[in-house]
Short mmCIF file of C-alpha atoms in Angstrom, two decimals:
data_model
loop_
_atom_site.label_atom_id
_atom_site.label_comp_id
_atom_site.label_asym_id
_atom_site.label_seq_id
_atom_site.Cartn_x
_atom_site.Cartn_y
_atom_site.Cartn_z
CA UNK A 1 6.16 102.95 -27.41
CA UNK A 2 7.79 101.09 -24.52
CA UNK A 3 10.43 103.11 -22.33
CA UNK A 4 12.64 101.08 -20.50
CA UNK A 5 13.65 102.20 -16.87
CA UNK A 6 16.93 104.50 -16.64
CA UNK A 7 19.51 104.12 -13.97
CA UNK A 8 20.99 106.90 -12.20
CA UNK A 9 23.96 106.98 -14.59
CA UNK A 10 21.51 107.63 -17.76
CA UNK A 11 21.92 104.16 -19.10
CA UNK A 12 19.03 101.83 -19.20
CA UNK A 13 18.58 99.87 -15.96
CA UNK A 14 17.02 96.79 -17.51
CA UNK A 15 16.45 94.96 -21.04
CA UNK A 16 13.48 94.81 -22.90
CA UNK A 17 11.94 91.76 -24.24
CA UNK A 18 13.23 91.93 -27.88
CA UNK A 19 16.92 92.59 -26.84
CA UNK A 20 19.25 89.83 -27.92
CA UNK A 21 20.14 86.93 -25.28
CA UNK A 22 23.78 86.36 -24.00
CA UNK A 23 25.96 83.21 -24.37
CA UNK A 24 28.57 83.44 -21.61
CA UNK A 25 31.73 81.50 -23.02
CA UNK A 26 32.92 79.80 -19.78
CA UNK A 27 30.99 77.89 -17.04
CA UNK A 28 33.59 78.54 -14.19
CA UNK A 29 32.35 80.91 -11.32
CA UNK A 30 33.52 83.93 -13.26
CA UNK A 31 30.98 83.29 -16.13
CA UNK A 32 28.29 82.44 -13.36
CA UNK A 33 28.62 86.07 -11.82
CA UNK A 34 28.52 87.49 -15.26
CA UNK A 35 25.42 85.70 -16.01
CA UNK A 36 24.01 86.71 -12.58
CA UNK A 37 24.54 90.54 -13.28
CA UNK A 38 22.92 90.32 -16.55
CA UNK A 39 19.94 88.16 -15.64
CA UNK A 40 19.10 90.40 -12.80
CA UNK A 41 18.71 93.08 -15.49
CA UNK A 42 16.40 91.02 -17.77
CA UNK A 43 18.65 89.28 -20.15
CA UNK A 44 18.19 85.92 -21.26
CA UNK A 45 21.43 84.22 -20.41
CA UNK A 46 23.34 80.81 -21.42
CA UNK A 47 26.79 79.48 -20.91
CA UNK A 48 28.94 76.65 -22.10
CA UNK A 49 31.95 74.84 -21.12
CA UNK A 50 34.10 71.68 -21.82
CA UNK A 51 34.18 70.85 -18.19
CA UNK A 52 30.87 70.10 -16.92
CA UNK A 53 32.03 70.21 -13.13
CA UNK A 54 32.00 73.96 -13.31
CA UNK A 55 29.29 75.76 -11.51
CA UNK A 56 27.46 77.22 -14.55
CA UNK A 57 26.05 73.64 -14.92
CA UNK A 58 24.22 74.17 -11.72
CA UNK A 59 23.23 77.94 -11.43
CA UNK A 60 19.91 79.19 -11.52
CA UNK A 61 20.89 82.12 -13.58
CA UNK A 62 20.90 80.58 -17.17
CA UNK A 63 20.97 77.27 -19.05
CA UNK A 64 24.42 75.49 -19.66
CA UNK A 65 25.55 73.22 -22.61
CA UNK A 66 28.75 70.91 -22.72
CA UNK A 67 30.82 71.72 -25.59
CA UNK A 68 33.81 70.09 -27.23
CA UNK A 69 37.29 71.35 -25.96
CA UNK A 70 38.26 73.98 -28.72
CA UNK A 71 41.92 73.29 -28.27
CA UNK A 72 41.77 69.63 -28.96
CA UNK A 73 38.73 69.74 -31.30
CA UNK A 74 38.07 73.23 -32.84
CA UNK A 75 36.05 72.02 -35.93
CA UNK A 76 33.66 70.19 -33.44
CA UNK A 77 33.66 73.09 -31.51
CA UNK A 78 32.50 75.54 -34.02
CA UNK A 79 29.96 73.25 -35.10
CA UNK A 80 28.85 73.06 -31.36
CA UNK A 81 28.76 76.78 -31.43
CA UNK A 82 26.57 77.26 -34.90
CA UNK A 83 24.19 74.69 -33.21
CA UNK A 84 23.98 76.45 -29.83
CA UNK A 85 23.12 79.68 -31.62
CA UNK A 86 20.28 77.94 -33.47
CA UNK A 87 19.07 76.41 -30.00
CA UNK A 88 19.16 79.82 -28.46
CA UNK A 89 16.53 81.03 -31.31
CA UNK A 90 17.74 84.68 -31.78
CA UNK A 91 21.38 85.87 -32.59
CA UNK A 92 23.03 86.15 -29.17
CA UNK A 93 25.70 88.35 -27.85
CA UNK A 94 28.87 86.35 -27.18
CA UNK A 95 30.89 87.25 -24.10
CA UNK A 96 34.08 85.07 -23.14
CA UNK A 97 34.92 84.53 -19.26
CA UNK A 98 37.98 82.36 -20.04
CA UNK A 99 41.33 82.67 -21.66
CA UNK A 100 40.55 79.31 -23.50
CA UNK A 101 37.49 80.74 -25.08
CA UNK A 102 39.14 84.14 -25.91
CA UNK A 103 41.43 82.45 -28.00
CA UNK A 104 38.91 80.31 -29.63
CA UNK A 105 36.44 82.69 -30.38
CA UNK A 106 39.40 85.07 -31.92
CA UNK A 107 40.35 81.82 -34.32
CA UNK A 108 36.96 81.58 -35.52
CA UNK A 109 35.81 84.95 -35.53
CA UNK A 110 35.07 85.21 -39.32
CA UNK A 111 32.81 82.44 -39.21
CA UNK A 112 31.25 83.12 -35.94
CA UNK A 113 30.12 86.54 -36.63
CA UNK A 114 27.13 85.01 -38.81
CA UNK A 115 25.80 83.54 -35.74
CA UNK A 116 26.80 85.48 -32.71
CA UNK A 117 27.04 89.25 -31.91
CA UNK A 118 30.38 90.44 -30.57
CA UNK A 119 33.44 92.74 -31.74
CA UNK A 120 35.34 91.00 -33.96
CA UNK A 121 38.16 93.58 -33.71
CA UNK A 122 37.90 93.75 -30.00
CA UNK A 123 38.12 89.94 -29.67
CA UNK A 124 41.26 90.03 -31.71
CA UNK A 125 42.70 92.45 -29.40
CA UNK A 126 41.64 90.56 -26.55
CA UNK A 127 43.30 87.18 -27.89
CA UNK A 128 46.62 89.24 -28.55
CA UNK A 129 46.75 90.54 -24.97
CA UNK A 130 45.92 87.09 -23.66
CA UNK A 131 49.62 86.18 -24.27
CA UNK A 132 51.80 87.33 -21.70
CA UNK A 133 54.72 87.70 -24.02
CA UNK A 134 52.87 90.35 -25.93
CA UNK A 135 51.75 92.23 -22.77
CA UNK A 136 55.22 92.77 -21.42
CA UNK A 137 56.02 94.25 -24.90
CA UNK A 138 53.23 96.42 -25.36
CA UNK A 139 52.88 97.98 -21.80
CA UNK A 140 56.28 99.88 -21.58
CA UNK A 141 55.81 101.24 -24.94
CA UNK A 142 52.69 102.94 -23.74
CA UNK A 143 53.97 104.15 -20.39
CA UNK A 144 53.03 101.18 -18.21
CA UNK A 145 56.15 99.86 -16.45
CA UNK A 146 56.77 96.02 -15.99
CA UNK A 147 59.43 94.52 -13.92
CA UNK A 148 62.44 92.85 -15.37
CA UNK A 149 60.91 90.10 -17.57
CA UNK A 150 62.01 87.57 -20.24
CA UNK A 151 60.37 84.75 -22.25
CA UNK A 152 62.67 81.96 -21.98
CA UNK A 153 62.44 79.05 -24.53
CA UNK A 154 65.34 76.96 -23.25
CA UNK A 155 67.51 76.21 -20.12
CA UNK A 156 70.46 78.32 -21.07
CA UNK A 157 67.89 81.50 -21.70
CA UNK A 158 66.84 80.65 -18.22
CA UNK A 159 70.19 80.62 -16.76
CA UNK A 160 71.08 83.81 -18.52
CA UNK A 161 68.09 85.42 -16.95
CA UNK A 162 68.96 84.12 -13.46
CA UNK A 163 72.61 85.23 -13.71
CA UNK A 164 71.46 89.08 -13.44
CA UNK A 165 68.11 88.21 -11.52
CA UNK A 166 67.40 89.48 -7.95
CA UNK A 167 65.45 86.57 -6.13
CA UNK A 168 62.99 85.25 -5.62
CA UNK A 169 61.78 84.99 -9.16
CA UNK A 170 58.33 84.05 -10.85
CA UNK A 171 58.06 81.81 -13.48
CA UNK A 172 54.75 81.67 -15.39
CA UNK A 173 53.30 79.87 -18.52
CA UNK A 174 52.43 81.88 -21.57
CA UNK A 175 48.73 81.10 -21.20
CA UNK A 176 47.38 79.69 -17.98
CA UNK A 177 45.97 76.46 -19.55
CA UNK A 178 49.48 75.37 -20.68
CA UNK A 179 50.34 73.85 -17.64
CA UNK A 180 47.16 72.01 -17.51
CA UNK A 181 48.69 69.83 -20.28
CA UNK A 182 51.34 68.61 -17.68
CA UNK A 183 51.12 65.19 -15.96
CA UNK A 184 48.78 65.04 -12.98
CA UNK A 185 51.76 64.13 -10.62
CA UNK A 186 53.69 67.46 -11.91
CA UNK A 187 53.85 69.96 -9.10
CA UNK A 188 53.06 72.56 -11.69
CA UNK A 189 49.97 71.32 -13.08
CA UNK A 190 47.02 73.62 -13.01
CA UNK A 191 49.18 76.44 -11.28
CA UNK A 192 49.32 80.12 -12.36
CA UNK A 193 52.91 80.41 -11.45
CA UNK A 194 56.04 79.32 -9.70
CA UNK A 195 57.96 81.13 -7.14
CA UNK A 196 61.51 80.20 -7.28
CA UNK A 197 63.72 81.16 -4.09
CA UNK A 198 66.91 80.66 -6.03
CA UNK A 199 68.55 79.77 -9.41
CA UNK A 200 68.60 76.03 -8.44
CA UNK A 201 64.85 76.08 -7.57
CA UNK A 202 64.17 77.67 -10.80
CA UNK A 203 66.19 75.21 -13.09
CA UNK A 204 64.29 72.52 -11.33
CA UNK A 205 60.97 74.04 -11.98
CA UNK A 206 61.74 74.77 -15.45
CA UNK A 207 63.02 71.22 -16.44
CA UNK A 208 59.84 69.77 -14.79
CA UNK A 209 57.66 71.58 -17.49
CA UNK A 210 59.97 72.22 -20.47
CA UNK A 211 59.24 69.03 -22.11
CA UNK A 212 55.67 69.86 -22.56
CA UNK A 213 55.68 73.82 -22.65
CA UNK A 214 59.33 74.87 -23.03
CA UNK A 215 58.37 78.48 -23.69
CA UNK A 216 57.79 80.46 -20.26
CA UNK A 217 57.59 83.92 -18.71
CA UNK A 218 60.49 84.65 -16.09
CA UNK A 219 59.81 87.98 -13.99
CA UNK A 220 61.68 89.64 -10.91
CA UNK A 221 59.51 90.14 -7.86
CA UNK A 222 57.84 93.68 -7.20
CA UNK A 223 58.78 94.37 -3.65
CA UNK A 224 56.11 95.25 -1.32
CA UNK A 225 53.16 93.91 0.76
CA UNK A 226 50.11 92.39 -0.79
CA UNK A 227 48.29 95.72 0.19
CA UNK A 228 50.42 97.38 -2.39
CA UNK A 229 48.73 95.51 -5.09
CA UNK A 230 46.08 97.26 -7.23
CA UNK A 231 43.50 95.85 -9.98
CA UNK A 232 42.16 98.36 -12.77
CA UNK A 233 38.81 97.06 -13.76
CA UNK A 234 37.32 98.47 -16.96
CA UNK A 235 35.15 98.20 -20.14
CA UNK A 236 36.04 100.07 -23.57
CA UNK A 237 33.58 100.47 -26.32
CA UNK A 238 33.80 98.96 -29.65
CA UNK A 239 34.99 102.54 -30.74
CA UNK A 240 37.59 102.55 -28.35
CA UNK A 241 35.82 105.05 -25.54
CA UNK A 242 36.26 104.14 -21.86
CA UNK A 243 32.97 103.27 -20.76
CA UNK A 244 33.70 102.72 -17.02
CA UNK A 245 36.38 102.10 -14.77
CA UNK A 246 37.29 101.54 -10.94
CA UNK A 247 40.30 100.23 -8.86
CA UNK A 248 40.25 98.00 -6.10
CA UNK A 249 43.06 97.20 -3.57
CA UNK A 250 43.98 93.63 -2.64
CA UNK A 251 44.14 92.87 0.96
CA UNK A 252 44.99 88.96 0.69
CA UNK A 253 46.01 86.59 -1.92
CA UNK A 254 46.24 82.88 -2.46
CA UNK A 255 48.98 81.73 -2.66
CA UNK A 256 50.20 84.39 -0.18
CA UNK A 257 52.25 87.29 -1.56
CA UNK A 258 52.25 86.09 -5.28
CA UNK A 259 48.69 84.70 -5.95
CA UNK A 260 45.27 86.33 -7.16
CA UNK A 261 43.11 88.39 -4.65
CA UNK A 262 40.96 86.62 -2.16
CA UNK A 263 39.73 89.71 -0.68
CA UNK A 264 39.79 93.22 -2.09
CA UNK A 265 38.44 96.72 -1.17
CA UNK A 266 37.39 99.72 -3.00
CA UNK A 267 39.91 102.36 -3.21
CA UNK A 268 41.10 105.23 -5.37
CA UNK A 269 44.43 105.69 -7.36
CA UNK A 270 44.29 108.32 -9.96
CA UNK A 271 47.91 107.74 -10.99
CA UNK A 272 47.13 103.80 -11.64
CA UNK A 273 43.83 104.90 -13.39
CA UNK A 274 45.63 107.13 -15.83
CA UNK A 275 48.60 104.83 -16.38
CA UNK A 276 46.11 101.86 -17.22
CA UNK A 277 43.61 103.96 -19.37
CA UNK A 278 46.75 105.38 -21.41
CA UNK A 279 47.83 101.69 -22.07
CA UNK A 280 44.59 100.51 -22.98
CA UNK A 281 43.43 103.40 -25.06
CA UNK A 282 46.95 103.42 -26.90
CA UNK A 283 46.55 99.88 -28.02
CA UNK A 284 42.79 100.60 -29.24
CA UNK A 285 41.42 97.97 -26.70
CA UNK A 286 37.72 96.99 -26.83
CA UNK A 287 35.78 95.14 -24.17
CA UNK A 288 36.27 94.12 -20.57
CA UNK A 289 39.59 94.09 -19.22
CA UNK A 290 41.40 93.66 -15.65
CA UNK A 291 44.93 94.80 -14.98
CA UNK A 292 46.65 93.66 -12.06
CA UNK A 293 49.27 96.04 -10.56
CA UNK A 294 51.62 96.70 -7.49
CA UNK A 295 53.48 99.63 -6.43
CA UNK A 296 57.22 98.72 -5.75
CA UNK A 297 57.94 100.03 -2.24
CA UNK A 298 61.61 100.65 -3.16
CA UNK A 299 60.73 103.10 -5.79
CA UNK A 300 57.07 103.98 -5.54
CA UNK A 301 56.72 103.15 -9.16
CA UNK A 302 53.43 101.54 -10.25
CA UNK A 303 54.10 98.34 -12.34
CA UNK A 304 51.81 96.02 -14.20
CA UNK A 305 51.87 92.24 -13.08
CA UNK A 306 49.54 91.05 -15.83
CA UNK A 307 46.30 91.86 -17.76
CA UNK A 308 43.49 89.71 -18.11
CA UNK A 309 41.63 90.70 -21.37
CA UNK A 310 38.15 89.19 -20.46
CA UNK A 311 35.46 89.23 -17.42
CA UNK A 312 37.47 88.00 -14.54
CA UNK A 313 37.08 87.07 -11.18
CA UNK A 314 37.81 90.50 -9.53
CA UNK A 315 35.88 92.07 -12.22
CA UNK A 316 32.69 90.94 -10.04
CA UNK A 317 33.64 93.69 -7.57
CA UNK A 318 33.08 96.55 -10.24
CA UNK A 319 29.33 96.13 -10.29
CA UNK A 320 29.35 97.10 -6.32
CA UNK A 321 31.47 100.05 -7.13
CA UNK A 322 28.80 101.51 -9.44
CA UNK A 323 30.59 100.23 -12.76
CA UNK A 324 28.72 97.16 -14.45
CA UNK A 325 31.17 96.19 -16.77
CA UNK A 326 29.12 93.33 -18.20
CA UNK A 327 25.92 95.39 -18.58
CA UNK A 328 27.91 98.14 -20.33
CA UNK A 329 29.77 95.82 -22.56
CA UNK A 330 26.13 94.26 -23.42
CA UNK A 331 24.61 97.56 -24.16
CA UNK A 332 27.48 98.60 -26.33
CA UNK A 333 27.65 95.59 -28.50
CA UNK A 334 23.93 95.57 -29.25
CA UNK A 335 24.23 99.08 -30.14
CA UNK A 336 22.67 101.34 -27.48
CA UNK A 337 25.66 103.67 -27.17
CA UNK A 338 25.90 103.60 -23.26
CA UNK A 339 26.94 106.78 -21.37
CA UNK A 340 30.26 106.45 -19.68
CA UNK A 341 29.85 105.97 -15.93
CA UNK A 342 32.09 106.61 -12.82
CA UNK A 343 32.34 104.73 -9.49
CA UNK A 344 30.08 105.88 -6.77
CA UNK A 345 32.73 106.15 -3.96
CA UNK A 346 31.18 103.98 -1.74
CA UNK A 347 33.44 101.30 0.54
CA UNK A 348 32.92 97.68 0.30
CA UNK A 349 35.04 94.60 0.17
CA UNK A 350 34.94 91.84 -2.27
CA UNK A 351 35.47 88.29 -0.95
CA UNK A 352 36.17 85.06 -2.60
CA UNK A 353 35.31 82.42 -0.07
CA UNK A 354 36.98 79.55 -1.84
CA UNK A 355 40.32 81.37 -2.07
CA UNK A 356 40.06 83.24 1.46
CA UNK A 357 39.92 80.00 3.46
CA UNK A 358 43.22 79.06 1.93
CA UNK A 359 44.71 82.54 2.28
CA UNK A 360 43.51 83.67 5.91
CA UNK A 361 45.60 80.96 7.79
CA UNK A 362 48.76 81.50 5.82
CA UNK A 363 48.86 84.93 6.95
CA UNK A 364 48.02 83.99 10.39
CA UNK A 365 50.80 81.49 10.19
CA UNK A 366 53.39 84.02 8.94
CA UNK A 367 52.32 86.42 11.65
CA UNK A 368 51.31 89.11 9.17
CA UNK A 369 47.71 88.96 10.78
CA UNK A 370 45.87 87.98 13.66
CA UNK A 371 42.67 86.11 13.55
CA UNK A 372 40.78 88.89 14.78
CA UNK A 373 42.35 91.23 12.11
CA UNK A 374 40.97 88.57 9.49
CA UNK A 375 37.46 88.53 11.07
CA UNK A 376 37.26 92.35 10.91
CA UNK A 377 37.72 92.22 7.03
CA UNK A 378 34.45 90.38 6.99
CA UNK A 379 32.59 93.50 8.60
CA UNK A 380 29.85 94.70 6.19
CA UNK A 381 29.54 96.00 3.60
CA UNK A 382 30.79 92.92 1.98
CA UNK A 383 30.13 91.27 -1.27
CA UNK A 384 30.76 87.70 -2.18
CA UNK A 385 32.02 86.28 -5.41
CA UNK A 386 31.07 82.69 -4.73
CA UNK A 387 28.03 82.81 -2.17
CA UNK A 388 24.80 83.82 -3.23
CA UNK A 389 21.59 82.70 -1.35
CA UNK A 390 19.50 82.52 -4.44
CA UNK A 391 22.12 80.57 -6.48
CA UNK A 392 21.67 77.69 -3.48
CA UNK A 393 23.17 74.82 -5.45
CA UNK A 394 26.27 76.74 -6.31
CA UNK A 395 26.69 78.28 -2.83
CA UNK A 396 26.21 75.03 -1.29
CA UNK A 397 29.27 73.80 -3.40
CA UNK A 398 31.25 76.73 -2.12
CA UNK A 399 30.22 76.09 1.70
CA UNK A 400 31.21 72.17 1.18
CA UNK A 401 34.59 73.36 -0.33
CA UNK A 402 35.31 75.65 2.37
CA UNK A 403 34.39 72.92 5.06
CA UNK A 404 36.74 70.52 3.50
CA UNK A 405 39.50 72.94 3.67
CA UNK A 406 38.98 74.16 7.21
CA UNK A 407 38.22 70.73 8.71
CA UNK A 408 41.17 69.24 6.82
CA UNK A 409 43.55 71.96 8.66
CA UNK A 410 41.97 71.48 11.81
CA UNK A 411 42.47 67.63 11.57
CA UNK A 412 46.34 67.85 10.49
CA UNK A 413 46.63 70.46 13.34
CA UNK A 414 45.39 68.10 15.62
CA UNK A 415 47.30 64.96 14.42
CA UNK A 416 50.40 67.05 14.49
CA UNK A 417 49.58 68.02 18.28
CA UNK A 418 48.70 64.00 18.86
CA UNK A 419 51.97 62.93 17.29
CA UNK A 420 54.02 65.58 19.42
CA UNK A 421 52.65 64.53 22.68
CA UNK A 422 53.17 60.77 21.82
CA UNK A 423 56.87 61.47 20.92
CA UNK A 424 57.32 63.37 24.14
CA UNK A 425 55.86 60.45 26.17
CA UNK A 426 58.11 57.95 24.34
CA UNK A 427 61.24 59.92 25.15
CA UNK A 428 61.57 59.75 28.96
CA UNK A 429 64.56 61.92 30.52
CA UNK A 430 67.13 61.24 33.26
CA UNK A 431 66.58 58.40 35.66
CA UNK A 432 63.45 56.98 34.37
CA UNK A 433 65.54 56.54 30.88
CA UNK A 434 68.43 54.88 32.80
CA UNK A 435 66.19 52.63 34.57
CA UNK A 436 64.97 51.15 31.26
CA UNK A 437 68.28 50.24 29.92
CA UNK A 438 68.36 46.41 30.02
CA UNK A 439 70.86 44.73 32.24
CA UNK A 440 73.73 42.99 30.46
CA UNK A 441 73.23 38.97 30.08
CA UNK A 442 75.45 37.39 32.64
#
């Protein structure tokens, strides 16, 4: 009988030939790194997305298929999924890497279970937690604090929240993709959040999106630097047992102060670990989850910023800590009963190049960091979310994107310098300026 190789944690280190393939729902870079993790362990991987510009369509780690948009054509999407399962040839494991597909899979779970392997109960929990309104109701009930928050559905409710608000205030859509429905010229289109410095800015921002997405989440800021942000990364089994977890600390975010991590490092925080485990265990969560946290510098209290109930960008840091979330989840849903694992305690930094080339100049401009301090954070050991020599087509796209951003910033800085010098040359002072005054006509 064939015996597969065991890893140090007692779990299989790689797949064997008759194990099911995996279909990753979502072809953004998040899906690519999940495919990479599984493909390196011998799992046959596929992905799909309704946006063919995503890097999953160029990765070396698996084949991608273009799907209908499940929000716009749910029946067409379901029929595509049935056909995809047939084309794969064996009943595959289905793992979402985008909120859009978490919701779509949950809606069609009863019909999809005939064609894919996944936890029906688990995907239902993930879909409910994908709604920020539900997150902020559940977390305090299970001992995980959240900042003062409210789901507002009208301008009057926004004003009522602003009356007692300590600004700046953050406004978010209930689902990230909701603001993708806004018109191309809308300043909120495609953004994760809006930071309002005062009540007037908050009202203006709300009015700009209320015609399309009248329901928004309002939230007070948690005080503290970006380095006070932590991310809890975990995987829970189909029986609710924690299979693995680790914590990373954010160093920089984009946009600065309120955005997602562009670089983070491994750390340990037993209090945050216990709070998040109590929350997810308390609601019977199943699957991969990320919880973003921040320790308020005024009170020292750890508060939840938001939860991402799926494989996320920062989840790619977990395998480098010795906690392979995607692999553990795969072993669990195919019935291999994996043993729980703990982080190795090794130090590393996880970098998202496309984000950090935007974030780093912002920190320098604000005076928070020097360029030398930025460079030091790239000192090994480091792991990259969006750069992988083997996946050369995707990595080239990342390098082109970084080059465009950096060259664009350099060009804009050069233009500002040229204009400043030109203006200085056009404004002579003293006698030179008097000498140019035209003589009055006789």
